[in-house]
Amino acid sequence: QVQLAESGGGLVQAGGSLRLSCAASGVFFRMNVMGWHRQAPGKQRELVEFITSDGVGNYVDSEKGRFTISRDNARNTVYLQMNSLKPEDTAVYSCYADIDSKRYWGQGTQVTVSS
């Protein structure tokens, strides 16, 4: 059974940085796109970033320059480096991975940015 486990969330002051990690475990053949969504209180879930299997990152304009996505295929892990964090970045961040033609989700990790 495939599972995704996130880590790295927490409380940070505005202007600070956090690095989120998401590791896939289980038995599978191929992992394609991996990425992150976030959902702030009272708002719809939105895409943050995703990265293809060959390491090409795709950024949402508002995060471009502040967030960097990367992956380590040997470790089945995707990372989200978040710099210059703003209070409006506060949300639950959830990773996903397209594995063997099925999308899997992590449980989510809270990121809170104080002003």
mmCIF file of N, CA, C and O in Angstrom, residues 11-91:
data_model
loop_
_atom_site.group_PDB
_atom_site.id
_atom_site.type_symbol
_atom_site.label_atom_id
_atom_site.label_comp_id
_atom_site.label_asym_id
_atom_site.label_seq_id
_atom_site.Cartn_x
_atom_site.Cartn_y
_atom_site.Cartn_z
ATOM 1 N N LEU A 11 5.449 26.771 12.814
ATOM 2 C CA LEU A 11 5.193 28.200 13.002
ATOM 3 C C LEU A 11 6.466 28.977 12.690
ATOM 4 O O LEU A 11 7.548 28.644 13.191
ATOM 5 N N VAL A 12 6.327 30.006 11.876
ATOM 6 C CA VAL A 12 7.477 30.818 11.503
ATOM 7 C C VAL A 12 7.034 32.269 11.397
ATOM 8 O O VAL A 12 5.870 32.544 11.092
ATOM 9 N N GLN A 13 7.946 33.178 11.641
ATOM 10 C CA GLN A 13 7.637 34.600 11.490
ATOM 11 C C GLN A 13 7.680 34.999 10.022
ATOM 12 O O GLN A 13 8.376 34.366 9.208
ATOM 13 N N ALA A 14 6.957 36.046 9.701
ATOM 14 C CA ALA A 14 6.977 36.564 8.333
ATOM 15 C C ALA A 14 8.414 36.868 7.927
ATOM 16 O O ALA A 14 9.205 37.408 8.709
ATOM 17 N N GLY A 15 8.731 36.501 6.694
ATOM 18 C CA GLY A 15 10.084 36.663 6.196
ATOM 19 C C GLY A 15 10.959 35.436 6.412
ATOM 20 O O GLY A 15 12.055 35.357 5.841
ATOM 21 N N GLY A 16 10.474 34.501 7.200
ATOM 22 C CA GLY A 16 11.240 33.295 7.477
ATOM 23 C C GLY A 16 11.091 32.235 6.407
ATOM 24 O O GLY A 16 10.453 32.451 5.363
ATOM 25 N N SER A 17 11.682 31.080 6.682
ATOM 26 C CA SER A 17 11.701 29.984 5.715
ATOM 27 C C SER A 17 11.301 28.671 6.371
ATOM 28 O O SER A 17 11.503 28.480 7.573
ATOM 29 N N LEU A 18 10.746 27.798 5.555
ATOM 30 C CA LEU A 18 10.456 26.437 5.966
ATOM 31 C C LEU A 18 10.732 25.520 4.788
ATOM 32 O O LEU A 18 10.587 25.924 3.630
ATOM 33 N N ARG A 19 11.083 24.290 5.092
ATOM 34 C CA ARG A 19 11.259 23.279 4.064
ATOM 35 C C ARG A 19 10.355 22.098 4.374
ATOM 36 O O ARG A 19 10.512 21.461 5.412
ATOM 37 N N LEU A 20 9.423 21.851 3.485
ATOM 38 C CA LEU A 20 8.527 20.714 3.629
ATOM 39 C C LEU A 20 9.081 19.512 2.864
ATOM 40 O O LEU A 20 9.682 19.675 1.796
ATOM 41 N N SER A 21 8.851 18.346 3.421
ATOM 42 C CA SER A 21 9.260 17.105 2.764
ATOM 43 C C SER A 21 8.062 16.179 2.681
ATOM 44 O O SER A 21 7.179 16.202 3.539
ATOM 45 N N CYS A 22 8.075 15.346 1.666
ATOM 46 C CA CYS A 22 7.005 14.358 1.493
ATOM 47 C C CYS A 22 7.637 13.105 0.902
ATOM 48 O O CYS A 22 8.155 13.146 -0.214
ATOM 49 N N ALA A 23 7.583 12.027 1.665
ATOM 50 C CA ALA A 23 8.201 10.779 1.234
ATOM 51 C C ALA A 23 7.137 9.723 0.945
ATOM 52 O O ALA A 23 6.216 9.523 1.746
ATOM 53 N N ALA A 24 7.303 9.068 -0.178
ATOM 54 C CA ALA A 24 6.393 7.979 -0.552
ATOM 55 C C ALA A 24 6.975 6.645 -0.121
ATOM 56 O O ALA A 24 8.182 6.411 -0.270
ATOM 57 N N SER A 25 6.123 5.803 0.424
ATOM 58 C CA SER A 25 6.555 4.467 0.827
ATOM 59 C C SER A 25 5.586 3.425 0.266
ATOM 60 O O SER A 25 4.461 3.745 -0.087
ATOM 61 N N GLY A 26 6.051 2.188 0.219
ATOM 62 C CA GLY A 26 5.217 1.123 -0.322
ATOM 63 C C GLY A 26 5.834 0.551 -1.582
ATOM 64 O O GLY A 26 6.932 0.932 -1.984
ATOM 65 N N VAL A 27 5.110 -0.325 -2.189
ATOM 66 C CA VAL A 27 5.600 -0.994 -3.397
ATOM 67 C C VAL A 27 4.870 -0.420 -4.592
ATOM 68 O O VAL A 27 3.639 -0.416 -4.640
ATOM 69 N N PHE A 28 5.632 0.077 -5.560
ATOM 70 C CA PHE A 28 5.023 0.604 -6.767
ATOM 71 C C PHE A 28 6.027 0.558 -7.901
ATOM 72 O O PHE A 28 7.218 0.342 -7.686
ATOM 73 N N PHE A 29 5.508 0.770 -9.093
ATOM 74 C CA PHE A 29 6.350 0.649 -10.292
ATOM 75 C C PHE A 29 6.909 1.986 -10.732
ATOM 76 O O PHE A 29 8.104 2.118 -10.984
ATOM 77 N N ARG A 30 6.030 2.984 -10.806
ATOM 78 C CA ARG A 30 6.498 4.252 -11.374
ATOM 79 C C ARG A 30 5.802 5.430 -10.695
ATOM 80 O O ARG A 30 4.579 5.432 -10.533
ATOM 81 N N MET A 31 6.600 6.421 -10.330
ATOM 82 C CA MET A 31 6.069 7.646 -9.759
ATOM 83 C C MET A 31 6.280 8.780 -10.735
ATOM 84 O O MET A 31 7.411 9.027 -11.142
ATOM 85 N N ASN A 32 5.238 9.415 -11.112
ATOM 86 C CA ASN A 32 5.329 10.496 -12.099
ATOM 87 C C ASN A 32 5.328 11.855 -11.408
ATOM 88 O O ASN A 32 6.226 12.161 -10.641
ATOM 89 N N VAL A 33 4.319 12.640 -11.639
ATOM 90 C CA VAL A 33 4.285 13.998 -11.078
ATOM 91 C C VAL A 33 4.119 13.942 -9.555
ATOM 92 O O VAL A 33 3.369 13.125 -9.022
ATOM 93 N N MET A 34 4.839 14.824 -8.885
ATOM 94 C CA MET A 34 4.658 15.034 -7.449
ATOM 95 C C MET A 34 4.424 16.528 -7.248
ATOM 96 O O MET A 34 4.931 17.351 -8.020
ATOM 97 N N GLY A 35 3.690 16.865 -6.230
ATOM 98 C CA GLY A 35 3.424 18.287 -6.033
ATOM 99 C C GLY A 35 2.814 18.599 -4.683
ATOM 100 O O GLY A 35 2.674 17.719 -3.826
ATOM 101 N N TRP A 36 2.469 19.876 -4.547
ATOM 102 C CA TRP A 36 1.901 20.369 -3.297
ATOM 103 C C TRP A 36 0.669 21.228 -3.584
ATOM 104 O O TRP A 36 0.677 22.048 -4.503
ATOM 105 N N HIS A 37 -0.337 21.049 -2.759
ATOM 106 C CA HIS A 37 -1.477 21.945 -2.701
ATOM 107 C C HIS A 37 -1.500 22.557 -1.306
ATOM 108 O O HIS A 37 -0.826 22.085 -0.393
ATOM 109 N N ARG A 38 -2.300 23.584 -1.148
ATOM 110 C CA ARG A 38 -2.517 24.139 0.184
ATOM 111 C C ARG A 38 -3.958 24.594 0.302
ATOM 112 O O ARG A 38 -4.611 24.904 -0.702
ATOM 113 N N GLN A 39 -4.414 24.607 1.538
ATOM 114 C CA GLN A 39 -5.764 25.081 1.806
ATOM 115 C C GLN A 39 -5.756 25.934 3.057
ATOM 116 O O GLN A 39 -5.418 25.452 4.146
ATOM 117 N N ALA A 40 -6.095 27.195 2.864
ATOM 118 C CA ALA A 40 -6.184 28.131 3.978
ATOM 119 C C ALA A 40 -7.593 28.080 4.559
ATOM 120 O O ALA A 40 -8.536 27.692 3.869
ATOM 121 N N PRO A 41 -7.745 28.488 5.817
ATOM 122 C CA PRO A 41 -9.075 28.473 6.430
ATOM 123 C C PRO A 41 -10.087 29.275 5.624
ATOM 124 O O PRO A 41 -9.819 30.418 5.246
ATOM 125 N N GLY A 42 -11.211 28.658 5.331
ATOM 126 C CA GLY A 42 -12.269 29.333 4.599
ATOM 127 C C GLY A 42 -12.030 29.489 3.119
ATOM 128 O O GLY A 42 -12.826 30.149 2.431
ATOM 129 N N LYS A 43 -10.964 28.895 2.612
ATOM 130 C CA LYS A 43 -10.648 29.027 1.191
ATOM 131 C C LYS A 43 -10.584 27.656 0.540
ATOM 132 O O LYS A 43 -10.439 26.635 1.198
ATOM 133 N N GLN A 44 -10.672 27.678 -0.787
ATOM 134 C CA GLN A 44 -10.562 26.428 -1.529
ATOM 135 C C GLN A 44 -9.107 25.974 -1.609
ATOM 136 O O GLN A 44 -8.181 26.782 -1.535
ATOM 137 N N ARG A 45 -8.937 24.677 -1.792
ATOM 138 C CA ARG A 45 -7.595 24.161 -1.979
ATOM 139 C C ARG A 45 -7.023 24.685 -3.292
ATOM 140 O O ARG A 45 -7.736 24.762 -4.300
ATOM 141 N N GLU A 46 -5.745 25.038 -3.277
ATOM 142 C CA GLU A 46 -5.108 25.553 -4.481
ATOM 143 C C GLU A 46 -3.765 24.872 -4.706
ATOM 144 O O GLU A 46 -3.085 24.458 -3.769
ATOM 145 N N LEU A 47 -3.414 24.774 -5.971
ATOM 146 C CA LEU A 47 -2.127 24.204 -6.338
ATOM 147 C C LEU A 47 -1.013 25.177 -5.994
ATOM 148 O O LEU A 47 -1.115 26.378 -6.248
ATOM 149 N N VAL A 48 0.056 24.657 -5.415
ATOM 150 C CA VAL A 48 1.223 25.475 -5.109
ATOM 151 C C VAL A 48 2.301 25.244 -6.164
ATOM 152 O O VAL A 48 2.734 26.179 -6.830
ATOM 153 N N GLU A 49 2.765 24.027 -6.273
ATOM 154 C CA GLU A 49 3.812 23.683 -7.220
ATOM 155 C C GLU A 49 3.662 22.219 -7.575
ATOM 156 O O GLU A 49 3.132 21.440 -6.796
ATOM 157 N N PHE A 50 4.198 21.838 -8.737
ATOM 158 C CA PHE A 50 4.364 20.427 -9.022
ATOM 159 C C PHE A 50 5.632 20.231 -9.837
ATOM 160 O O PHE A 50 6.158 21.178 -10.431
ATOM 161 N N ILE A 51 6.117 19.011 -9.824
ATOM 162 C CA ILE A 51 7.385 18.717 -10.500
ATOM 163 C C ILE A 51 7.246 17.397 -11.229
ATOM 164 O O ILE A 51 6.686 16.427 -10.706
ATOM 165 N N THR A 52 7.735 17.357 -12.446
ATOM 166 C CA THR A 52 7.637 16.158 -13.257
ATOM 167 C C THR A 52 8.685 15.126 -12.836
ATOM 168 O O THR A 52 9.591 15.418 -12.050
ATOM 169 N N SER A 53 8.571 13.960 -13.394
ATOM 170 C CA SER A 53 9.488 12.881 -13.027
ATOM 171 C C SER A 53 10.927 13.175 -13.438
ATOM 172 O O SER A 53 11.866 12.667 -12.825
ATOM 173 N N ASP A 54 11.093 14.029 -14.449
ATOM 174 C CA ASP A 54 12.457 14.379 -14.858
ATOM 175 C C ASP A 54 12.931 15.671 -14.227
ATOM 176 O O ASP A 54 13.940 16.243 -14.642
ATOM 177 N N GLY A 55 12.208 16.132 -13.200
ATOM 178 C CA GLY A 55 12.706 17.231 -12.395
ATOM 179 C C GLY A 55 12.356 18.630 -12.863
ATOM 180 O O GLY A 55 12.944 19.609 -12.387
ATOM 181 N N VAL A 56 11.386 18.769 -13.743
ATOM 182 C CA VAL A 56 10.989 20.103 -14.205
ATOM 183 C C VAL A 56 9.906 20.640 -13.281
ATOM 184 O O VAL A 56 8.829 20.054 -13.154
ATOM 185 N N GLY A 57 10.205 21.761 -12.637
ATOM 186 C CA GLY A 57 9.256 22.355 -11.715
ATOM 187 C C GLY A 57 8.286 23.280 -12.416
ATOM 188 O O GLY A 57 8.621 23.913 -13.416
ATOM 189 N N ASN A 58 7.090 23.345 -11.912
ATOM 190 C CA ASN A 58 6.058 24.228 -12.458
ATOM 191 C C ASN A 58 5.480 25.060 -11.312
ATOM 192 O O ASN A 58 4.965 24.506 -10.343
ATOM 193 N N TYR A 59 5.567 26.364 -11.463
ATOM 194 C CA TYR A 59 5.268 27.257 -10.355
ATOM 195 C C TYR A 59 4.022 28.081 -10.609
ATOM 196 O O TYR A 59 3.773 28.524 -11.715
ATOM 197 N N VAL A 60 3.306 28.320 -9.540
ATOM 198 C CA VAL A 60 2.228 29.281 -9.582
ATOM 199 C C VAL A 60 2.865 30.660 -9.497
ATOM 200 O O VAL A 60 3.798 30.866 -8.731
ATOM 201 N N ASP A 61 2.374 31.604 -10.284
ATOM 202 C CA ASP A 61 3.031 32.911 -10.397
ATOM 203 C C ASP A 61 3.265 33.589 -9.048
ATOM 204 O O ASP A 61 4.300 34.208 -8.831
ATOM 205 N N SER A 62 2.304 33.489 -8.163
ATOM 206 C CA SER A 62 2.430 34.219 -6.902
ATOM 207 C C SER A 62 3.553 33.691 -6.024
ATOM 208 O O SER A 62 4.055 34.402 -5.167
ATOM 209 N N GLU A 63 3.951 32.440 -6.241
ATOM 210 C CA GLU A 63 5.020 31.871 -5.426
ATOM 211 C C GLU A 63 6.361 31.846 -6.146
ATOM 212 O O GLU A 63 7.378 31.528 -5.539
ATOM 213 N N LYS A 64 6.340 32.186 -7.426
ATOM 214 C CA LYS A 64 7.578 32.118 -8.191
ATOM 215 C C LYS A 64 8.603 33.051 -7.589
ATOM 216 O O LYS A 64 8.340 34.221 -7.327
ATOM 217 N N GLY A 65 9.789 32.521 -7.355
ATOM 218 C CA GLY A 65 10.842 33.309 -6.753
ATOM 219 C C GLY A 65 10.924 33.138 -5.258
ATOM 220 O O GLY A 65 11.955 33.408 -4.658
ATOM 221 N N ARG A 66 9.826 32.693 -4.631
ATOM 222 C CA ARG A 66 9.851 32.462 -3.188
ATOM 223 C C ARG A 66 9.872 30.975 -2.857
ATOM 224 O O ARG A 66 10.492 30.558 -1.887
ATOM 225 N N PHE A 67 9.170 30.182 -3.633
ATOM 226 C CA PHE A 67 9.076 28.738 -3.373
ATOM 227 C C PHE A 67 9.866 27.980 -4.434
ATOM 228 O O PHE A 67 9.857 28.355 -5.611
ATOM 229 N N THR A 68 10.512 26.907 -4.013
ATOM 230 C CA THR A 68 11.257 26.049 -4.927
ATOM 231 C C THR A 68 10.917 24.602 -4.644
ATOM 232 O O THR A 68 11.060 24.142 -3.507
ATOM 233 N N ILE A 69 10.482 23.906 -5.669
ATOM 234 C CA ILE A 69 10.173 22.489 -5.530
ATOM 235 C C ILE A 69 11.316 21.670 -6.094
ATOM 236 O O ILE A 69 11.953 22.059 -7.073
ATOM 237 N N SER A 70 11.589 20.547 -5.455
ATOM 238 C CA SER A 70 12.619 19.632 -5.942
ATOM 239 C C SER A 70 12.235 18.221 -5.535
ATOM 240 O O SER A 70 11.322 18.030 -4.731
ATOM 241 N N ARG A 71 12.928 17.259 -6.100
ATOM 242 C CA ARG A 71 12.621 15.876 -5.746
ATOM 243 C C ARG A 71 13.889 15.043 -5.779
ATOM 244 O O ARG A 71 14.832 15.356 -6.508
ATOM 245 N N ASP A 72 13.860 13.991 -4.991
ATOM 246 C CA ASP A 72 14.944 13.015 -4.951
ATOM 247 C C ASP A 72 14.307 11.672 -5.302
ATOM 248 O O ASP A 72 13.659 11.055 -4.454
ATOM 249 N N ASN A 73 14.477 11.256 -6.530
ATOM 250 C CA ASN A 73 13.809 10.032 -6.985
ATOM 251 C C ASN A 73 14.341 8.793 -6.269
ATOM 252 O O ASN A 73 13.605 7.819 -6.082
ATOM 253 N N ALA A 74 15.604 8.829 -5.866
ATOM 254 C CA ALA A 74 16.169 7.677 -5.156
ATOM 255 C C ALA A 74 15.515 7.494 -3.788
ATOM 256 O O ALA A 74 15.434 6.369 -3.279
ATOM 257 N N ARG A 75 15.042 8.597 -3.227
ATOM 258 C CA ARG A 75 14.390 8.555 -1.920
ATOM 259 C C ARG A 75 12.870 8.664 -2.015
ATOM 260 O O ARG A 75 12.193 8.713 -0.982
ATOM 261 N N ASN A 76 12.352 8.740 -3.254
ATOM 262 C CA ASN A 76 10.902 8.886 -3.463
ATOM 263 C C ASN A 76 10.348 10.059 -2.657
ATOM 264 O O ASN A 76 9.276 9.953 -2.033
ATOM 265 N N THR A 77 11.059 11.157 -2.686
ATOM 266 C CA THR A 77 10.726 12.300 -1.842
ATOM 267 C C THR A 77 10.650 13.579 -2.667
ATOM 268 O O THR A 77 11.477 13.800 -3.550
ATOM 269 N N VAL A 78 9.676 14.402 -2.338
ATOM 270 C CA VAL A 78 9.554 15.727 -2.930
ATOM 271 C C VAL A 78 9.699 16.754 -1.814
ATOM 272 O O VAL A 78 9.265 16.520 -0.682
ATOM 273 N N TYR A 79 10.318 17.876 -2.144
ATOM 274 C CA TYR A 79 10.578 18.933 -1.174
ATOM 275 C C TYR A 79 9.954 20.234 -1.663
ATOM 276 O O TYR A 79 9.842 20.476 -2.864
ATOM 277 N N LEU A 80 9.591 21.068 -0.718
ATOM 278 C CA LEU A 80 9.132 22.418 -1.032
ATOM 279 C C LEU A 80 9.870 23.385 -0.118
ATOM 280 O O LEU A 80 9.611 23.427 1.084
ATOM 281 N N GLN A 81 10.801 24.111 -0.695
ATOM 282 C CA GLN A 81 11.531 25.135 0.047
ATOM 283 C C GLN A 81 10.756 26.438 -0.071
ATOM 284 O O GLN A 81 10.513 26.921 -1.181
ATOM 285 N N MET A 82 10.362 26.985 1.051
ATOM 286 C CA MET A 82 9.561 28.208 1.064
ATOM 287 C C MET A 82 10.340 29.301 1.774
ATOM 288 O O MET A 82 10.679 29.162 2.957
ATOM 289 N N ASN A 83 10.628 30.362 1.053
ATOM 290 C CA ASN A 83 11.370 31.498 1.588
ATOM 291 C C ASN A 83 10.490 32.738 1.592
ATOM 292 O O ASN A 83 9.456 32.791 0.915
ATOM 293 N N SER A 84 10.918 33.728 2.327
ATOM 294 C CA SER A 84 10.194 35.008 2.407
ATOM 295 C C SER A 84 8.708 34.779 2.658
ATOM 296 O O SER A 84 7.838 35.343 1.983
ATOM 297 N N LEU A 85 8.426 33.956 3.638
ATOM 298 C CA LEU A 85 7.039 33.588 3.912
ATOM 299 C C LEU A 85 6.213 34.782 4.374
ATOM 300 O O LEU A 85 6.725 35.686 5.057
ATOM 301 N N LYS A 86 4.951 34.763 3.985
ATOM 302 C CA LYS A 86 4.016 35.831 4.312
ATOM 303 C C LYS A 86 2.852 35.246 5.125
ATOM 304 O O LYS A 86 2.559 34.055 5.012
ATOM 305 N N PRO A 87 2.190 36.068 5.910
ATOM 306 C CA PRO A 87 1.037 35.564 6.669
ATOM 307 C C PRO A 87 0.002 34.886 5.775
ATOM 308 O O PRO A 87 -0.636 33.910 6.187
ATOM 309 N N GLU A 88 -0.150 35.366 4.561
ATOM 310 C CA GLU A 88 -1.130 34.767 3.645
ATOM 311 C C GLU A 88 -0.707 33.397 3.139
ATOM 312 O O GLU A 88 -1.482 32.727 2.450
ATOM 313 N N ASP A 89 0.504 32.969 3.456
ATOM 314 C CA ASP A 89 0.929 31.606 3.123
ATOM 315 C C ASP A 89 0.440 30.593 4.164
ATOM 316 O O ASP A 89 0.623 29.381 3.980
ATOM 317 N N THR A 90 -0.148 31.079 5.234
ATOM 318 C CA THR A 90 -0.665 30.189 6.264
ATOM 319 C C THR A 90 -1.734 29.267 5.698
ATOM 320 O O THR A 90 -2.703 29.724 5.092
ATOM 321 N N ALA A 91 -1.531 27.958 5.870
ATOM 322 C CA ALA A 91 -2.451 26.976 5.304
ATOM 323 C C ALA A 91 -2.004 25.574 5.715
ATOM 324 O O ALA A 91 -0.913 25.394 6.273
#
